[in-house]
Amino acid sequence: MNSIYFDHAATTAMSPEALEAYIEAATAGPGNASSLHAHGRTAKERISLARDLFASLLQCEASEIIFTGSGTESDNSALYGAAYAQRKRGRNRIVTTAVEHHAVLNACRHLETQGFSLTVLPVDEYGRVELSDAMAAIDDTTAIVSVMAGNNETGTIQPIAEIGEWARKHKAVMHVDAVQAFGYLEINLKELPIDLLSLSAHKINGPQGVGLLYVRKGTPFQPTLYGGSQERNRRAGTENVPGIVAFAKAAELACGQLQRRRNHAEEVRGALLVKLQEELGPGQFVMNGHPDERLPHILNLSFAGISSESMLMNLDLAGVSASGGSACTSGSLKPSHVLSAMKISSERVSSAVRFSFGLGNTREEANKMAKITATISARLRNR
Ligand SMILES: Cc1ncc(COP(=O)(O)O)c(C=O)c1O
């Protein structure tokens, strides 16, 4: 196993607290929250407590929260749920951005095949959408606007509050994928003009395979999964009780320690940048993404003249886990759609590496990683 894990944007280890909560719920005995007997009532109570906790963390009502099986499911359900419901009201347009996760982009493209018209907003060289582009694209025929809070490859933050205000003016549903931002950015749904919000447990030291979709009361929405009447008829399927309980524990810690998490990520990220400058010298790498409007735990760098694949393979051999882009994209050799949308050179796109930080990472690891990178760069450049 690699000794340095700098890929927390792909997934995180469960925290001891979340794991303990998971094990406690998983070993307490069977319990289907739909069953009327005592075991079922206990399961239902566990889910209800988790829902109440999320409601207080997000400043919304418990009835507005739907537990899902992943961030991907939350994104898909949000888009399909609102798009089809809005079509019944004569709204047929979808607006999104070129840098969304594939869970959003591919769902939008699927909706396009179902007769919806799709506008994909461009971004600037930092990966940020221009508010004026969003304002020009959103009108009274818009069904749903989907813009992510913080990008999973570059960390760039989008102006979701401003775009949401404009969407609201036009009675378009506003969806925000906050899978990477949650636990790093304050999300107050009382204040933010957001109708639908997607979260995922495994990005905040909770378990894999659990997500959450917030649906503001009154939002046009129809279910994607049909079956039982779970989640108030909005998402059929037996709930993952231990997963939901552990997700709630992870979220409680992530939000309760938000500033500490931010500081810690900034510290490791900053140390890595300083040490890389020192070890590699000037002009040997360039940062991709916005320098200020960004999540603290993601750092995307292009190393001049070295392909992403070579760097990642060599880092892996040296005991460092990093990534070439989003987890799904990095499995293939396709250039990142996020970086490609950013109007940066193709050389820069094909030499990008994403480092992402989280629980357990240290400055010492950052220093060690920078040294390893310098050795790899020198070796690859001397070939
Ligand atoms: C921004 C963003 N949205 C959605 C997802 C999908 O979440 P999940 O892995 O839970 O399906 C990810 C995962 O990488 C992500 O980074």
Coordinates of C-alpha atoms and ligand atoms in Angstrom, one line a residue:
M1 CA 0.0 0.0 0.0
N2 CA 1.3 3.5 -0.8
S3 CA 2.5 5.4 2.2
I4 CA 1.2 8.9 1.1
Y5 CA -2.4 9.3 0.1
F6 CA -3.1 12.6 -1.6
D7 CA -6.3 11.5 -3.4
H8 CA -9.0 12.5 -0.9
A9 CA -11.1 14.0 -3.6
A10 CA -11.5 10.5 -5.1
T11 CA -12.4 9.0 -1.8
T12 CA -11.5 9.2 1.9
A13 CA -11.0 6.6 4.6
M14 CA -13.8 6.3 7.1
S15 CA -13.0 8.2 10.3
P16 CA -12.8 6.1 13.5
E17 CA -16.0 7.8 14.7
A18 CA -18.0 7.1 11.5
L19 CA -16.7 3.5 11.4
E20 CA -17.8 3.0 15.1
A21 CA -21.2 4.4 14.3
Y22 CA -21.4 2.1 11.3
I23 CA -20.4 -1.0 13.2
E24 CA -22.8 -0.2 16.0
A25 CA -25.8 0.2 13.7
A26 CA -24.7 -2.8 11.5
T27 CA -24.3 -5.2 14.5
A28 CA -27.3 -4.0 16.6
G29 CA -29.4 -6.6 14.8
P30 CA -31.5 -6.6 11.6
G31 CA -33.9 -3.7 11.0
N32 CA -35.8 -2.6 7.9
A33 CA -37.1 0.9 8.6
S34 CA -40.4 -0.1 6.9
S35 CA -41.2 -2.9 9.3
L36 CA -43.7 -2.2 12.0
H37 CA -42.1 -4.3 14.7
A38 CA -39.5 -3.2 17.3
H39 CA -36.5 -4.0 15.0
G40 CA -38.0 -1.9 12.2
R41 CA -38.9 1.0 14.6
T42 CA -35.3 1.1 15.8
A43 CA -34.0 1.3 12.3
K44 CA -36.5 4.0 11.5
E45 CA -35.5 5.9 14.6
R46 CA -31.8 5.8 13.6
I47 CA -32.6 7.2 10.1
S48 CA -34.8 9.8 11.7
L49 CA -32.0 11.0 14.0
A50 CA -29.6 11.2 11.0
R51 CA -32.1 13.2 9.0
D52 CA -32.7 15.6 11.9
L53 CA -28.9 16.1 12.2
F54 CA -28.5 16.9 8.5
A55 CA -31.5 19.3 8.8
S56 CA -29.7 21.2 11.5
L57 CA -26.3 21.2 9.7
L58 CA -27.8 22.4 6.4
Q59 CA -30.4 24.7 8.0
C60 CA -33.4 23.0 6.3
E61 CA -36.3 20.8 7.3
A62 CA -35.9 17.1 7.9
S63 CA -38.6 16.3 5.4
E64 CA -36.6 18.0 2.7
I65 CA -33.8 15.4 2.9
I66 CA -33.7 12.2 0.8
F67 CA -31.0 9.6 1.5
T68 CA -29.7 8.0 -1.7
G69 CA -27.1 5.5 -2.7
S70 CA -24.4 7.9 -4.0
G71 CA -23.5 11.4 -5.1
T72 CA -24.1 10.2 -8.6
E73 CA -27.6 9.0 -7.7
S74 CA -28.3 12.3 -6.1
D75 CA -27.2 14.3 -9.2
N76 CA -29.2 12.0 -11.5
S77 CA -32.3 12.1 -9.4
A78 CA -32.1 15.9 -9.0
L79 CA -31.8 16.4 -12.8
Y80 CA -34.4 13.9 -13.9
G81 CA -36.7 14.7 -11.0
A82 CA -36.9 18.4 -11.7
A83 CA -36.5 18.2 -15.5
Y84 CA -39.5 15.9 -16.0
A85 CA -41.6 17.7 -13.5
Q86 CA -40.8 21.1 -15.0
R87 CA -41.6 19.8 -18.5
K88 CA -45.2 19.4 -17.4
R89 CA -45.2 23.1 -16.8
G90 CA -43.9 23.9 -20.3
R91 CA -40.2 24.3 -19.4
N92 CA -37.8 22.4 -21.6
R93 CA -34.3 23.9 -21.2
I94 CA -31.4 22.7 -19.0
V95 CA -28.5 24.9 -18.2
T96 CA -25.3 23.5 -16.8
T97 CA -21.5 24.1 -17.0
A98 CA -18.7 22.5 -19.0
V99 CA -16.8 21.6 -15.8
E100 CA -19.5 19.6 -14.0
H101 CA -18.8 16.1 -12.8
H102 CA -19.9 13.4 -15.3
A103 CA -22.7 12.5 -12.9
V104 CA -24.3 15.8 -13.9
L105 CA -23.0 16.2 -17.5
N106 CA -23.9 12.8 -18.7
A107 CA -27.4 13.0 -17.0
C108 CA -27.9 16.3 -18.9
R109 CA -26.8 14.7 -22.1
H110 CA -29.2 11.9 -21.5
L111 CA -32.0 14.4 -21.0
E112 CA -31.0 16.0 -24.3
T113 CA -31.8 12.7 -26.0
Q114 CA -35.2 12.9 -24.3
G115 CA -36.1 16.1 -26.1
F116 CA -34.7 18.7 -23.6
S117 CA -32.5 21.5 -25.0
L118 CA -29.2 21.8 -23.3
T119 CA -27.0 24.8 -22.8
V120 CA -23.5 24.1 -21.4
L121 CA -21.9 27.3 -20.1
P122 CA -18.2 27.9 -20.9
V123 CA -15.6 28.7 -18.2
D124 CA -12.6 31.0 -18.1
E125 CA -9.0 29.9 -17.8
Y126 CA -9.5 29.4 -14.1
G127 CA -12.5 27.1 -14.6
R128 CA -15.0 29.8 -13.4
V129 CA -18.4 30.5 -15.1
E130 CA -19.1 34.2 -16.0
L131 CA -22.2 35.3 -14.2
S132 CA -23.2 37.2 -17.4
D133 CA -23.1 34.0 -19.4
A134 CA -25.4 32.3 -16.9
M135 CA -27.7 35.2 -16.9
A136 CA -28.0 35.2 -20.7
A137 CA -28.7 31.5 -20.7
I138 CA -31.4 31.3 -18.0
D139 CA -34.9 32.5 -19.0
D140 CA -38.5 31.7 -18.4
T141 CA -38.3 28.4 -20.4
T142 CA -35.5 27.0 -18.2
A143 CA -36.5 23.9 -16.3
I144 CA -33.3 23.4 -14.2
V145 CA -29.9 25.0 -13.7
S146 CA -27.2 22.8 -12.4
V147 CA -23.9 24.4 -11.2
M148 CA -21.4 22.7 -8.9
A149 CA -20.2 24.5 -5.7
G150 CA -16.6 23.5 -6.0
N151 CA -14.9 21.5 -8.7
N152 CA -13.5 18.0 -8.0
E153 CA -10.5 18.4 -10.3
T154 CA -9.3 22.0 -9.7
G155 CA -11.2 23.1 -6.6
T156 CA -12.5 26.2 -8.4
I157 CA -15.6 27.6 -6.7
Q158 CA -18.6 28.8 -8.8
P159 CA -20.8 31.8 -8.0
I160 CA -23.7 29.6 -7.1
A161 CA -25.5 32.2 -4.9
E162 CA -25.6 34.8 -7.8
I163 CA -26.6 32.2 -10.4
G164 CA -29.3 30.8 -8.0
E165 CA -30.8 34.3 -7.5
W166 CA -31.1 34.6 -11.2
A167 CA -32.6 31.1 -11.6
R168 CA -35.1 31.9 -8.9
K169 CA -36.2 35.1 -10.7
H170 CA -37.0 33.0 -13.7
K171 CA -38.7 30.2 -11.6
A172 CA -36.1 27.7 -12.8
V173 CA -35.0 25.0 -10.3
M174 CA -31.5 25.5 -9.0
H175 CA -29.4 22.3 -8.4
V176 CA -26.0 22.4 -6.8
D177 CA -23.6 19.5 -6.7
A178 CA -21.8 20.1 -3.4
V179 CA -20.2 16.7 -3.2
Q180 CA -16.6 18.2 -2.9
A181 CA -17.5 21.4 -1.2
F182 CA -19.4 20.0 1.8
G183 CA -17.3 20.0 4.9
Y184 CA -15.1 22.8 3.5
L185 CA -17.6 25.5 2.6
E186 CA -20.4 26.7 4.8
I187 CA -23.8 25.6 3.3
N188 CA -26.8 27.3 4.8
L189 CA -29.9 26.5 2.9
K190 CA -31.9 29.1 4.7
E191 CA -29.8 31.7 3.0
L192 CA -28.7 30.2 -0.3
P193 CA -31.1 30.2 -3.3
I194 CA -30.7 26.5 -3.9
D195 CA -33.6 24.1 -4.5
L196 CA -31.7 20.8 -4.9
L197 CA -28.4 19.9 -3.3
S198 CA -26.3 16.7 -3.8
L199 CA -23.9 15.3 -1.1
S200 CA -21.9 12.1 -0.9
A201 CA -20.7 10.4 2.3
H202 CA -17.4 9.0 1.1
K203 CA -15.8 12.4 0.4
I204 CA -16.1 13.4 4.1
N205 CA -14.7 10.3 5.8
G206 CA -18.1 8.5 5.7
P207 CA -18.8 5.2 4.0
Q208 CA -18.9 4.7 0.2
G209 CA -22.3 4.1 -1.4
V210 CA -24.4 6.6 0.6
G211 CA -25.6 10.0 -0.7
L212 CA -28.1 12.7 0.1
L213 CA -30.4 14.8 -2.0
Y214 CA -31.9 17.9 -0.5
V215 CA -35.2 18.9 -2.2
R216 CA -36.6 22.3 -1.1
K217 CA -40.3 22.1 -0.2
G218 CA -42.4 23.1 -3.2
T219 CA -39.7 22.2 -5.8
P220 CA -41.2 20.5 -8.8
F221 CA -39.8 17.0 -8.5
Q222 CA -40.7 13.5 -9.4
P223 CA -39.0 10.3 -8.3
T224 CA -36.6 8.4 -10.5
L225 CA -36.9 5.1 -8.6
Y226 CA -40.3 3.5 -8.1
G227 CA -41.1 0.8 -5.7
G228 CA -41.9 1.1 -2.0
S229 CA -42.9 4.3 -0.3
Q230 CA -39.5 5.0 1.4
E231 CA -38.2 8.6 1.7
R232 CA -41.8 9.9 1.4
N233 CA -42.3 8.3 -2.0
R234 CA -39.4 10.1 -3.5
R235 CA -36.8 7.4 -3.5
A236 CA -37.9 3.8 -3.3
G237 CA -35.6 1.1 -1.9
T238 CA -34.7 -0.2 1.6
E239 CA -32.5 2.4 3.3
N240 CA -28.9 1.7 4.1
V241 CA -29.3 2.2 7.8
P242 CA -25.6 1.8 9.0
G243 CA -24.5 3.8 6.0
I244 CA -26.8 6.6 6.8
V245 CA -25.9 6.6 10.5
A246 CA -22.2 6.7 9.7
F247 CA -22.8 9.5 7.1
A248 CA -24.5 11.6 9.7
K249 CA -21.6 11.1 12.1
A250 CA -19.1 12.0 9.4
A251 CA -21.1 15.1 8.5
E252 CA -21.4 16.2 12.1
L253 CA -17.6 16.0 12.5
A254 CA -16.9 17.6 9.1
C255 CA -19.2 20.6 9.7
G256 CA -18.3 20.9 13.4
Q257 CA -14.6 21.1 12.5
L258 CA -15.0 23.0 9.2
Q259 CA -12.5 25.7 10.0
R260 CA -10.0 23.2 11.4
R261 CA -10.4 21.1 8.3
R262 CA -9.9 24.1 6.1
N263 CA -6.8 25.2 8.0
H264 CA -5.3 21.7 7.9
A265 CA -5.8 21.3 4.2
E266 CA -4.4 24.8 3.5
E267 CA -1.4 24.0 5.6
V268 CA -0.6 20.7 3.8
R269 CA -1.3 22.3 0.4
G270 CA 0.8 25.4 1.1
A271 CA 3.7 23.3 2.4
L272 CA 3.6 21.2 -0.8
L273 CA 3.6 24.3 -3.0
V274 CA 6.5 25.9 -1.2
K275 CA 8.6 22.7 -1.2
L276 CA 7.9 22.0 -4.8
Q277 CA 9.1 25.5 -5.7
E278 CA 12.2 24.9 -3.7
E279 CA 12.9 21.4 -5.1
L280 CA 12.0 22.0 -8.8
G281 CA 12.9 25.6 -9.3
P282 CA 10.9 28.3 -11.1
G283 CA 8.8 27.6 -14.2
Q284 CA 8.7 23.8 -13.7
F285 CA 5.0 23.6 -12.9
V286 CA 1.9 25.7 -13.1
M287 CA -1.3 25.6 -11.1
N288 CA -4.6 24.8 -12.8
G289 CA -7.7 26.4 -11.2
H290 CA -8.6 29.6 -9.5
P291 CA -5.8 30.9 -7.1
D292 CA -8.3 32.3 -4.5
E293 CA -11.8 31.2 -5.3
R294 CA -11.1 27.6 -4.6
L295 CA -11.6 24.7 -2.2
P296 CA -8.7 24.3 0.2
H297 CA -8.1 20.6 -0.2
I298 CA -7.5 20.3 -4.0
L299 CA -4.3 21.3 -5.8
N300 CA -4.0 20.7 -9.6
L301 CA -0.6 21.1 -11.1
S302 CA 0.9 20.6 -14.6
F303 CA 4.5 19.6 -14.7
A304 CA 6.2 21.0 -17.8
G305 CA 7.1 18.4 -20.3
I306 CA 5.9 15.4 -18.3
S307 CA 2.7 13.5 -19.1
S308 CA 0.1 12.9 -16.3
E309 CA 0.4 9.2 -16.8
S310 CA 4.2 9.1 -16.4
M311 CA 4.1 11.3 -13.3
L312 CA 1.3 9.3 -11.7
M313 CA 2.9 6.0 -12.5
N314 CA 6.2 7.1 -11.0
L315 CA 4.5 8.6 -8.0
D316 CA 2.7 5.4 -7.5
L317 CA 5.9 3.4 -7.7
A318 CA 7.4 5.8 -5.1
G319 CA 4.5 5.3 -2.7
V320 CA 2.4 8.3 -3.5
S321 CA -1.3 8.1 -4.5
A322 CA -2.5 11.1 -6.6
S323 CA -4.8 11.4 -9.5
G324 CA -5.0 12.7 -13.1
G325 CA -8.4 14.2 -12.7
S326 CA -11.7 12.8 -11.4
A327 CA -11.7 9.2 -10.4
C328 CA -13.8 8.2 -13.4
T329 CA -11.7 10.1 -15.9
S330 CA -8.4 9.0 -14.5
G331 CA -9.2 5.3 -15.3
S332 CA -9.1 6.2 -19.0
L333 CA -6.5 8.1 -21.0
K334 CA -9.0 10.7 -22.2
P335 CA -7.9 14.3 -21.4
S336 CA -9.9 15.8 -18.6
H337 CA -13.1 17.6 -19.8
V338 CA -12.7 20.1 -17.0
L339 CA -9.2 21.2 -17.9
S340 CA -10.0 21.0 -21.6
A341 CA -12.9 23.5 -21.0
M342 CA -10.5 26.0 -19.3
K343 CA -8.9 27.3 -22.5
I344 CA -5.4 26.2 -21.4
S345 CA -2.9 24.6 -23.7
S346 CA -3.3 20.9 -24.5
E347 CA 0.3 20.3 -23.1
R348 CA -0.9 21.7 -19.8
V349 CA -4.0 19.5 -19.9
S350 CA -2.1 16.3 -20.6
S351 CA 0.5 17.0 -17.9
A352 CA -1.9 17.7 -15.0
V353 CA -1.9 15.9 -11.7
R354 CA -4.4 16.4 -8.9
F355 CA -3.3 16.3 -5.3
S356 CA -6.1 16.3 -2.7
F357 CA -5.7 16.4 1.0
G358 CA -7.6 15.3 4.0
L359 CA -7.6 13.5 7.4
G360 CA -4.2 12.2 8.4
N361 CA -2.1 14.1 5.9
T362 CA 0.9 16.1 7.3
R363 CA 3.4 18.8 6.2
E364 CA 6.1 16.1 6.4
E365 CA 4.3 14.1 3.8
A366 CA 4.0 17.2 1.6
N367 CA 7.7 17.8 2.0
K368 CA 8.5 14.2 1.2
M369 CA 6.2 14.2 -1.8
A370 CA 7.9 17.3 -3.2
K371 CA 11.3 15.7 -3.0
I372 CA 10.0 12.6 -4.7
T373 CA 8.5 14.7 -7.4
A374 CA 11.8 16.5 -8.0
T375 CA 13.6 13.2 -8.4
I376 CA 11.0 11.9 -10.8
S377 CA 11.0 15.1 -12.8
A378 CA 14.8 15.1 -13.1
R379 CA 14.7 11.4 -14.2
L380 CA 12.0 11.8 -16.7
R381 CA 13.4 15.0 -18.2
N382 CA 16.9 13.5 -18.6
R383 CA 15.6 10.6 -20.6
Ligands
LIG1 C1 -18.3 16.8 -7.7 C2 -18.7 15.4 -7.7 N1 -20.0 15.1 -7.9 C3 -20.4 13.8 -7.9 C4 -19.6 12.8 -7.6 C5 -20.1 11.4 -7.5 O1 -20.3 10.9 -6.2 P1 -20.3 9.4 -5.9 O2 -18.9 8.9 -6.0 O3 -20.8 9.3 -4.5 O4 -21.2 8.7 -6.9 C6 -18.2 13.0 -7.3 C7 -17.3 12.0 -7.1 O5 -16.1 12.0 -7.4 C8 -17.8 14.4 -7.4 O6 -16.5 14.7 -7.1

